PDB file of C-alpha atoms and ligand atoms in Angstrom:
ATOM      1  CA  UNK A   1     107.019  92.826 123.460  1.00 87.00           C
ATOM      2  CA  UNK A   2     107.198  88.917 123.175  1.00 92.00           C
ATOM      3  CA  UNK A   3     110.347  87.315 125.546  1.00 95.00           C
ATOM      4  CA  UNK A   4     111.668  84.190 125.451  1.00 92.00           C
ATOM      5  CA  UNK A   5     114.708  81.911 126.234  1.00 94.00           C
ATOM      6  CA  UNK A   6     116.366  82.295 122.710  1.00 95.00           C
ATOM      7  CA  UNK A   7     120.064  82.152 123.356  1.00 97.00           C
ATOM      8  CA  UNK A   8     121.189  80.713 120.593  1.00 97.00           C
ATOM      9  CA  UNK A   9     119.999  81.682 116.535  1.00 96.00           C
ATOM     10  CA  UNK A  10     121.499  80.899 113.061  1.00 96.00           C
ATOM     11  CA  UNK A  11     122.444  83.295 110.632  1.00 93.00           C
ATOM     12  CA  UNK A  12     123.684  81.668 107.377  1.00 93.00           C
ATOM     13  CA  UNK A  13     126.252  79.310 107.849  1.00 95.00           C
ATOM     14  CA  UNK A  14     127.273  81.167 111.525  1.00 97.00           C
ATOM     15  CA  UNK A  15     126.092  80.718 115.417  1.00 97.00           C
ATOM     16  CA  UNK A  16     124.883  83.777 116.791  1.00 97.00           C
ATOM     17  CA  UNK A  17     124.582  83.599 121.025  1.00 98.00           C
ATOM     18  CA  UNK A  18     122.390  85.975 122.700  1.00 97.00           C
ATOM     19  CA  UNK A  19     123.570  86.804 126.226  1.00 98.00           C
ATOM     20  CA  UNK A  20     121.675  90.107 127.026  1.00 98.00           C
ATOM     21  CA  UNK A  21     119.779  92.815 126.257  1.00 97.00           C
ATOM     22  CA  UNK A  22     121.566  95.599 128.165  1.00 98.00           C
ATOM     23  CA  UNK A  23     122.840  98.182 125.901  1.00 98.00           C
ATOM     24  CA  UNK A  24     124.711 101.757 126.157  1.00 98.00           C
ATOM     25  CA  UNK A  25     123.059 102.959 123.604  1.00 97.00           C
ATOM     26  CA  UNK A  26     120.138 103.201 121.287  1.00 96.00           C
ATOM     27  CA  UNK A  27     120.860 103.248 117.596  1.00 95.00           C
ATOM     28  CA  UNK A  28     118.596 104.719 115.115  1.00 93.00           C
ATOM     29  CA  UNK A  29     119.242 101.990 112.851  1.00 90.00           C
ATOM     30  CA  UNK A  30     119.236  99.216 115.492  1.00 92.00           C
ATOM     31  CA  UNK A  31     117.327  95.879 114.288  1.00 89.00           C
ATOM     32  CA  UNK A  32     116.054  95.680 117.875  1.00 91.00           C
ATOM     33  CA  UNK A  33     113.472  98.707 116.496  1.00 89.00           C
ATOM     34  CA  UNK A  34     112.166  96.126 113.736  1.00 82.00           C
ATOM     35  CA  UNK A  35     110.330  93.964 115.845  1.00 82.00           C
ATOM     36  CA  UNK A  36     111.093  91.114 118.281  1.00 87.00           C
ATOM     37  CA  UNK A  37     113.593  88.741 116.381  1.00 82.00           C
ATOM     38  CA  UNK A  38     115.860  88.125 113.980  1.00 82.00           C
ATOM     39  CA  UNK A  39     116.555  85.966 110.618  1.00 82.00           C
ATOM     40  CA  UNK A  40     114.033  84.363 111.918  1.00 84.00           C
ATOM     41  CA  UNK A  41     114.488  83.665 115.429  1.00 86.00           C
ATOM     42  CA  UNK A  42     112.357  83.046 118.191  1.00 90.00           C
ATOM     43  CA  UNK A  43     112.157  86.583 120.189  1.00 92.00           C
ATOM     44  CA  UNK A  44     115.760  87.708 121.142  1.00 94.00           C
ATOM     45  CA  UNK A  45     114.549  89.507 123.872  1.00 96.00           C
ATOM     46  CA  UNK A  46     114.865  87.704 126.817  1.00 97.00           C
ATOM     47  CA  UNK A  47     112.980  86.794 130.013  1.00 96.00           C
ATOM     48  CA  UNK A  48     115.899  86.797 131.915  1.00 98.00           C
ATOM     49  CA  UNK A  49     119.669  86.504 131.589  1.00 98.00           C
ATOM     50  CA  UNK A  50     120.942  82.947 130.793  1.00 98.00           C
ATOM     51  CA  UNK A  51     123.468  81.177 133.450  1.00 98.00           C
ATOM     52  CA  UNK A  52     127.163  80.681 131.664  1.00 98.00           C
ATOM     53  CA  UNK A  53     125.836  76.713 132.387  1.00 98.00           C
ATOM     54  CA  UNK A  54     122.465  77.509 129.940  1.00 98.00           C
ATOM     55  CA  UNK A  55     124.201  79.408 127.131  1.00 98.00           C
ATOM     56  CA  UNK A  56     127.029  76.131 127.097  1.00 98.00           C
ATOM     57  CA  UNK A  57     124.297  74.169 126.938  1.00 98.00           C
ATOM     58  CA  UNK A  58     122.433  76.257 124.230  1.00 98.00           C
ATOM     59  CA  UNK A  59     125.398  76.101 122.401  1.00 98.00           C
ATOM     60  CA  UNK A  60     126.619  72.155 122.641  1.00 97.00           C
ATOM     61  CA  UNK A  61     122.946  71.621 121.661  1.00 98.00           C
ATOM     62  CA  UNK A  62     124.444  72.240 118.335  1.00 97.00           C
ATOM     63  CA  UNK A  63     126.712  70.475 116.025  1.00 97.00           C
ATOM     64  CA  UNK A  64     129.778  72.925 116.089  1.00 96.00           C
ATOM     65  CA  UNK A  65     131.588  70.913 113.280  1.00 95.00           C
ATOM     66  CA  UNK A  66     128.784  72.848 110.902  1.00 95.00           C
ATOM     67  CA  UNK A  67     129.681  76.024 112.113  1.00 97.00           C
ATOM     68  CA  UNK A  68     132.775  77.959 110.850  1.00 97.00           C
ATOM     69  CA  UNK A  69     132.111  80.953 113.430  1.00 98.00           C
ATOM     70  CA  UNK A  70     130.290  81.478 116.905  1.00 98.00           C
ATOM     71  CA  UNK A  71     129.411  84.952 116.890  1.00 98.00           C
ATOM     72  CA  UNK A  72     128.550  87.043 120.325  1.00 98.00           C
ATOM     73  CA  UNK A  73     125.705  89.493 118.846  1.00 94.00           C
ATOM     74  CA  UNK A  74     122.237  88.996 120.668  1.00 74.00           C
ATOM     75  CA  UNK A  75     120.100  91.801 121.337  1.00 92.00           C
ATOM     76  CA  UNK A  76     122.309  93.933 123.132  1.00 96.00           C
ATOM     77  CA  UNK A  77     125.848  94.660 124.280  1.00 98.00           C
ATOM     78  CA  UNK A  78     127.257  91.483 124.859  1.00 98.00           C
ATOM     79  CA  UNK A  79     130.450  92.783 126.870  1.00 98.00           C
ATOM     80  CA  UNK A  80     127.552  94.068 129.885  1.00 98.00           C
ATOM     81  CA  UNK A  81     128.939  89.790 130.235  1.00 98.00           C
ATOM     82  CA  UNK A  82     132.577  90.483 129.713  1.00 98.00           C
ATOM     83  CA  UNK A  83     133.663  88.257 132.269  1.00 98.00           C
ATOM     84  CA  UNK A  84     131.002  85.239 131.179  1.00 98.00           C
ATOM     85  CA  UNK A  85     131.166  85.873 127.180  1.00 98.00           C
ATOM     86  CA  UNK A  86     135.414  85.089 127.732  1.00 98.00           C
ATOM     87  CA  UNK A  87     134.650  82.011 129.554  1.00 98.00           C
ATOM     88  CA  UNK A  88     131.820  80.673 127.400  1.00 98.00           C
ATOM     89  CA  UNK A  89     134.404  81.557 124.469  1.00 98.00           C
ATOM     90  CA  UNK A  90     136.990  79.420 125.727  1.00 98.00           C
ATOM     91  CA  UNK A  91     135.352  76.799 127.210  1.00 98.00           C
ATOM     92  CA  UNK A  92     133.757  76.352 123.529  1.00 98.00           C
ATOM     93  CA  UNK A  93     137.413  76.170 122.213  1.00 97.00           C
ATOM     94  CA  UNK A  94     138.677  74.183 124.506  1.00 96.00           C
ATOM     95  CA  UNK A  95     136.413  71.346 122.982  1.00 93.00           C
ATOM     96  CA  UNK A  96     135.824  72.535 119.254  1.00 93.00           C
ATOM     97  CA  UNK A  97     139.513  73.710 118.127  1.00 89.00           C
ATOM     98  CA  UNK A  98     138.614  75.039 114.947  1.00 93.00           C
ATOM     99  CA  UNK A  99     135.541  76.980 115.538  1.00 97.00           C
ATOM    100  CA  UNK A 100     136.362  80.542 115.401  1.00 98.00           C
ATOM    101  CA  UNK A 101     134.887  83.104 117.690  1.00 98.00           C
ATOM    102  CA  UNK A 102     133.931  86.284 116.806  1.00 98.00           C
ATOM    103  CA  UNK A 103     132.270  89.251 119.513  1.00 98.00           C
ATOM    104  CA  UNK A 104     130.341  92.002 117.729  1.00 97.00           C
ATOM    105  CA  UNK A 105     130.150  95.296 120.111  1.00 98.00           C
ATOM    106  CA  UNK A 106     129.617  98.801 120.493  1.00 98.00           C
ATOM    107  CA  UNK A 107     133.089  99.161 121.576  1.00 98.00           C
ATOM    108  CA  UNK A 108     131.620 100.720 125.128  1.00 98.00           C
ATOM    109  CA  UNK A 109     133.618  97.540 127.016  1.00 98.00           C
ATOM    110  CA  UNK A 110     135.749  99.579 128.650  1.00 98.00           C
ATOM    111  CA  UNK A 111     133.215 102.561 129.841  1.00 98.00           C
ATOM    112  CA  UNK A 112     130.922  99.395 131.007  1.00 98.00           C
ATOM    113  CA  UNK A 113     133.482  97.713 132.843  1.00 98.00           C
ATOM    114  CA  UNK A 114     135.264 100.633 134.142  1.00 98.00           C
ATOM    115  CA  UNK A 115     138.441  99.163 133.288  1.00 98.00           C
ATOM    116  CA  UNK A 116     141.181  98.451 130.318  1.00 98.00           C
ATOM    117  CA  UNK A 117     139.601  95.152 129.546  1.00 98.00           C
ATOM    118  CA  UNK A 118     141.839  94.619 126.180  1.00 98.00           C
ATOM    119  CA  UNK A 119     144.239  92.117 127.560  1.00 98.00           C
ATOM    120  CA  UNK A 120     141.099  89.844 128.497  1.00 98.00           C
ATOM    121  CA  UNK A 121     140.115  89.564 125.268  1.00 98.00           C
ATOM    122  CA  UNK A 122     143.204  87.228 124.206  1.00 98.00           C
ATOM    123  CA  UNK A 123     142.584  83.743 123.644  1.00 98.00           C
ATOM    124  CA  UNK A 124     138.636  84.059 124.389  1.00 98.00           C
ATOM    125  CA  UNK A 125     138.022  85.511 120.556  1.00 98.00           C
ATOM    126  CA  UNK A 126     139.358  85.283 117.186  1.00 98.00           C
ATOM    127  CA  UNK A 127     137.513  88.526 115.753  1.00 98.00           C
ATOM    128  CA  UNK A 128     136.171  91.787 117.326  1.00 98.00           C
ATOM    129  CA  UNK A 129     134.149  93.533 115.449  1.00 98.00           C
ATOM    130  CA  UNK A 130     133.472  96.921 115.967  1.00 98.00           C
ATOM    131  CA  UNK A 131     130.573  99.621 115.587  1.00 97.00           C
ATOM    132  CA  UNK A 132     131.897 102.706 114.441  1.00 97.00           C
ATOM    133  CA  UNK A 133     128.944 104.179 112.889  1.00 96.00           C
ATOM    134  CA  UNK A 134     129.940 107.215 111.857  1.00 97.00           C
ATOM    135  CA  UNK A 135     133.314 109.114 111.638  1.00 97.00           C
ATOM    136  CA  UNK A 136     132.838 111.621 114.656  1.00 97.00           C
ATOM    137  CA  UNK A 137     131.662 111.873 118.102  1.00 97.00           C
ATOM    138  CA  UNK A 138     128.880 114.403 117.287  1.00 97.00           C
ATOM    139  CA  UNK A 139     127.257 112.717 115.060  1.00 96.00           C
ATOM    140  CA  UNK A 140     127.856 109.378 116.729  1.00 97.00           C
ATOM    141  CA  UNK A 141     126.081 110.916 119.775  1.00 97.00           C
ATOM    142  CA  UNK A 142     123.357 111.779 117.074  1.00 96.00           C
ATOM    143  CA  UNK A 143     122.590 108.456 115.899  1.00 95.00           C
ATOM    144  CA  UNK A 144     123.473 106.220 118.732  1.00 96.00           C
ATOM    145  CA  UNK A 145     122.605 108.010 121.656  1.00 97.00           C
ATOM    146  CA  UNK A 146     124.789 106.803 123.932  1.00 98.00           C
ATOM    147  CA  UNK A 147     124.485 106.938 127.787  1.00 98.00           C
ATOM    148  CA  UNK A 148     128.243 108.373 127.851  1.00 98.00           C
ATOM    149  CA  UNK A 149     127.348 111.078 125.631  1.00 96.00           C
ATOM    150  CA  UNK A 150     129.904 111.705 123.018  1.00 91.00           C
ATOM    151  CA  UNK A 151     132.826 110.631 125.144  1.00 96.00           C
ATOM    152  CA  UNK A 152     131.897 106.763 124.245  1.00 97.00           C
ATOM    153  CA  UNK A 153     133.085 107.984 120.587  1.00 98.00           C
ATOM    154  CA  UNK A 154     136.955 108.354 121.674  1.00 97.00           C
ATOM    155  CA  UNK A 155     136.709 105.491 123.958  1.00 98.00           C
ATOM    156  CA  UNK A 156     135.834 103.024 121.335  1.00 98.00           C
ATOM    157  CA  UNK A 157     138.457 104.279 118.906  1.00 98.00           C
ATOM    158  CA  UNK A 158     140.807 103.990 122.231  1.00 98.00           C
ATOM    159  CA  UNK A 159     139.472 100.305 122.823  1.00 98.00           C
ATOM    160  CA  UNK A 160     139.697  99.248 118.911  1.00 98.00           C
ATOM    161  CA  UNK A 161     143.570 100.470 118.941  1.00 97.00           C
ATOM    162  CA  UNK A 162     144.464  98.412 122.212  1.00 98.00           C
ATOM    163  CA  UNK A 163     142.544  95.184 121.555  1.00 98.00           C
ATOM    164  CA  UNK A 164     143.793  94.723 118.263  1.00 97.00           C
ATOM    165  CA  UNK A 165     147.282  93.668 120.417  1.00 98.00           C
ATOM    166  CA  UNK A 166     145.544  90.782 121.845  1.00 98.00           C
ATOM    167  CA  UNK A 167     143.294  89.612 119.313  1.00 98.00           C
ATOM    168  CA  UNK A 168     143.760  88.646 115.610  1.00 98.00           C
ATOM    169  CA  UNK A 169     141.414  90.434 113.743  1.00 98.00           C
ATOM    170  CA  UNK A 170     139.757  93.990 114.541  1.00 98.00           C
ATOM    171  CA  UNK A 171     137.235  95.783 112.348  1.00 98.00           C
ATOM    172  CA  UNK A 172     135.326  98.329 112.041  1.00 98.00           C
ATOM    173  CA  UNK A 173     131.180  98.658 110.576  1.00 96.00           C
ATOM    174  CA  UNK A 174     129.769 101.062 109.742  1.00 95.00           C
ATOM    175  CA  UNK A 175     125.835 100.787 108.111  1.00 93.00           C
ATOM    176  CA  UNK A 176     126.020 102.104 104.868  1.00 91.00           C
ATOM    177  CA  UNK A 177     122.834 103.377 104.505  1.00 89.00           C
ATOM    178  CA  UNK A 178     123.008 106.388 107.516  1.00 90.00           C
ATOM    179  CA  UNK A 179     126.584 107.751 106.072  1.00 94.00           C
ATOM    180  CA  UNK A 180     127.421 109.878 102.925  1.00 95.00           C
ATOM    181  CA  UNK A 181     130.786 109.019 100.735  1.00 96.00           C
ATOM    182  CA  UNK A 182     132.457 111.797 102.143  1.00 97.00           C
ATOM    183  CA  UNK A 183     131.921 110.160 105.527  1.00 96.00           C
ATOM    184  CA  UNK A 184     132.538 106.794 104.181  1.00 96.00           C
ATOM    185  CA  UNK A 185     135.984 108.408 103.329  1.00 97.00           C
ATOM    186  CA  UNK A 186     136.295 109.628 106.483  1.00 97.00           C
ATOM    187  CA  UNK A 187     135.386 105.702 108.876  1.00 97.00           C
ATOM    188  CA  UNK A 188     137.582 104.761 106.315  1.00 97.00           C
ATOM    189  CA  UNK A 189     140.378 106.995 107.223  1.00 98.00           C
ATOM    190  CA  UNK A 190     139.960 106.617 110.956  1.00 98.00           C
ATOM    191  CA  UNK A 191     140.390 102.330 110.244  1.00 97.00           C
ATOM    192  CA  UNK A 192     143.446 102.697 108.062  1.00 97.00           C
ATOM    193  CA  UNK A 193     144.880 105.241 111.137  1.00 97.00           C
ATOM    194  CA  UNK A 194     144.043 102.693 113.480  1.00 97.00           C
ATOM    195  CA  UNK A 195     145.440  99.740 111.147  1.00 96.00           C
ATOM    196  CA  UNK A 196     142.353  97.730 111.280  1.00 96.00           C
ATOM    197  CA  UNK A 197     139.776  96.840 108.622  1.00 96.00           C
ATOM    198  CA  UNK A 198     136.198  99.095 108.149  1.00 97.00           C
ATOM    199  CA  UNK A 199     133.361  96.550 107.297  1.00 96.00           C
ATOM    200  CA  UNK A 200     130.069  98.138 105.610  1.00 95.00           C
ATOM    201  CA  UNK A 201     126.770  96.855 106.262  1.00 90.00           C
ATOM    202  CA  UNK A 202     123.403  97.093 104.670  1.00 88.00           C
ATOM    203  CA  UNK A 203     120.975  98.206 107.027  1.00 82.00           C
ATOM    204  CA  UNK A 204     118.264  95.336 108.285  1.00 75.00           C
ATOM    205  CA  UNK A 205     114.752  96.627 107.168  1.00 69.00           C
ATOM    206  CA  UNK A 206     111.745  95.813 109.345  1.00 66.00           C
ATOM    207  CA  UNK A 207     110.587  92.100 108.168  1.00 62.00           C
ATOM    208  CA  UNK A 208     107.194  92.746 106.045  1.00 55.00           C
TER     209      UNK A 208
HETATM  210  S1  SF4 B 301     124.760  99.199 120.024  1.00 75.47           S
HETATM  211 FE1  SF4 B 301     123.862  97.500 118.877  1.00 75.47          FE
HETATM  212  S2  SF4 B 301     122.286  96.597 120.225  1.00 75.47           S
HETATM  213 FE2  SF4 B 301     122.838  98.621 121.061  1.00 75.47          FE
HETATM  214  S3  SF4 B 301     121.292 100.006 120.201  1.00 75.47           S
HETATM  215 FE3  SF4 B 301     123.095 100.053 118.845  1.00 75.47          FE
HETATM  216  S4  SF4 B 301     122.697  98.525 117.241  1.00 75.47           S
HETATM  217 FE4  SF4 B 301     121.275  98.126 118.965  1.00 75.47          FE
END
């Protein structure tokens, strides 16, 4: 495995940051199984954890007026760095008012921080998106393989229905390609319950 100091990647017309590679899980489908990168990053895996000083400075590196969104993804579970992703967040808006600020997670933030961290969430990011994966704990436990076994399933459903108070979007993803339509139906269902959006994705096939 290749490492490097990659903490900050483009994906179409969005900023993606990378702030660790910690994860609660490990996803069948995960895009961290393809290889070392990314729409053609440099390797997202990285040789150590970036200071909140280095990814501001990753990040100022670019012109912000060209991008619409900054998007916490990386190659792992981005709220392992609650506490640094919310002030990287808004010290970006503080300076860059209409950049909007998205955080894509597994939903885990409150079984990793062993707290109700919903209310920190406000102001810090626009958009939290998500990963539902699948519309029940068994199976969730089947593809993700989460380190809180299938508890983490009713925790992130918990977490998705008390963050959506603090932030202005919530959704849900699924990746289309691992459900049926009859489960479809079913994320669906558990989104409309939880009055928030379901987003589907493609899955990311290994780069030939
Ligand atoms: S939660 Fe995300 S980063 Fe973690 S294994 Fe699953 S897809 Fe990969």
């Amino acid at each position: 495995m290749r490492k490097s100091m990659c903490i900050t990647y483009i994906v179409e017309d969005k900023l993606y940051v990378n702030i660790t590679n910690k994860c609660s899980n490990r996803c069948e489908f995960c895009i961290r199984n393809n290889g070392d990168g990314a729409y053609g990053s440099d390797s997202l895996w990285l040789l150590r954890e970036p200071t909140r000083e280095e990814i501001l400075e990753s990040i100022f590196s670019h012109d912000l007026t060209k991008f619409p969104e900054l998007v916490f993804c990386g190659y792992g579970e981005p709220t392992y760095r609650l506490d640094d992703a919310v002030f990287v967040a808004k010290s970006v808006k503080k300076h860059n008012k209409n950049i909007k600020v998205r955080i894509n997670t597994n939903g885990h933030s409150d079984l990793i921080n062993s707290r109700d961290t919903s209310p920190e969430y406000e102001g810090a990011f626009d958009t939290v998106s998500i990963s539902l994966n699948t519309p029940t704990a068994e199976k969730y436990q089947d593809l993700c393989h989460s380190v809180y076994g299938e508890k983490s399933f009713d925790s992130l459903l918990a977490f998705a229905g008390r963050v959506k108070e603090f932030v202005p979007v919530v959704q849900l993803s699924a990746v289309k390609q691992t459900l049926n339509s009859e489960e479809i139906e079913l994320c669906r269902k558990i989104a409309g319950e939880l009055g928030v959006t379901l987003r589907l994705r493609d899955y990311i096939p290994p780069e030939t």
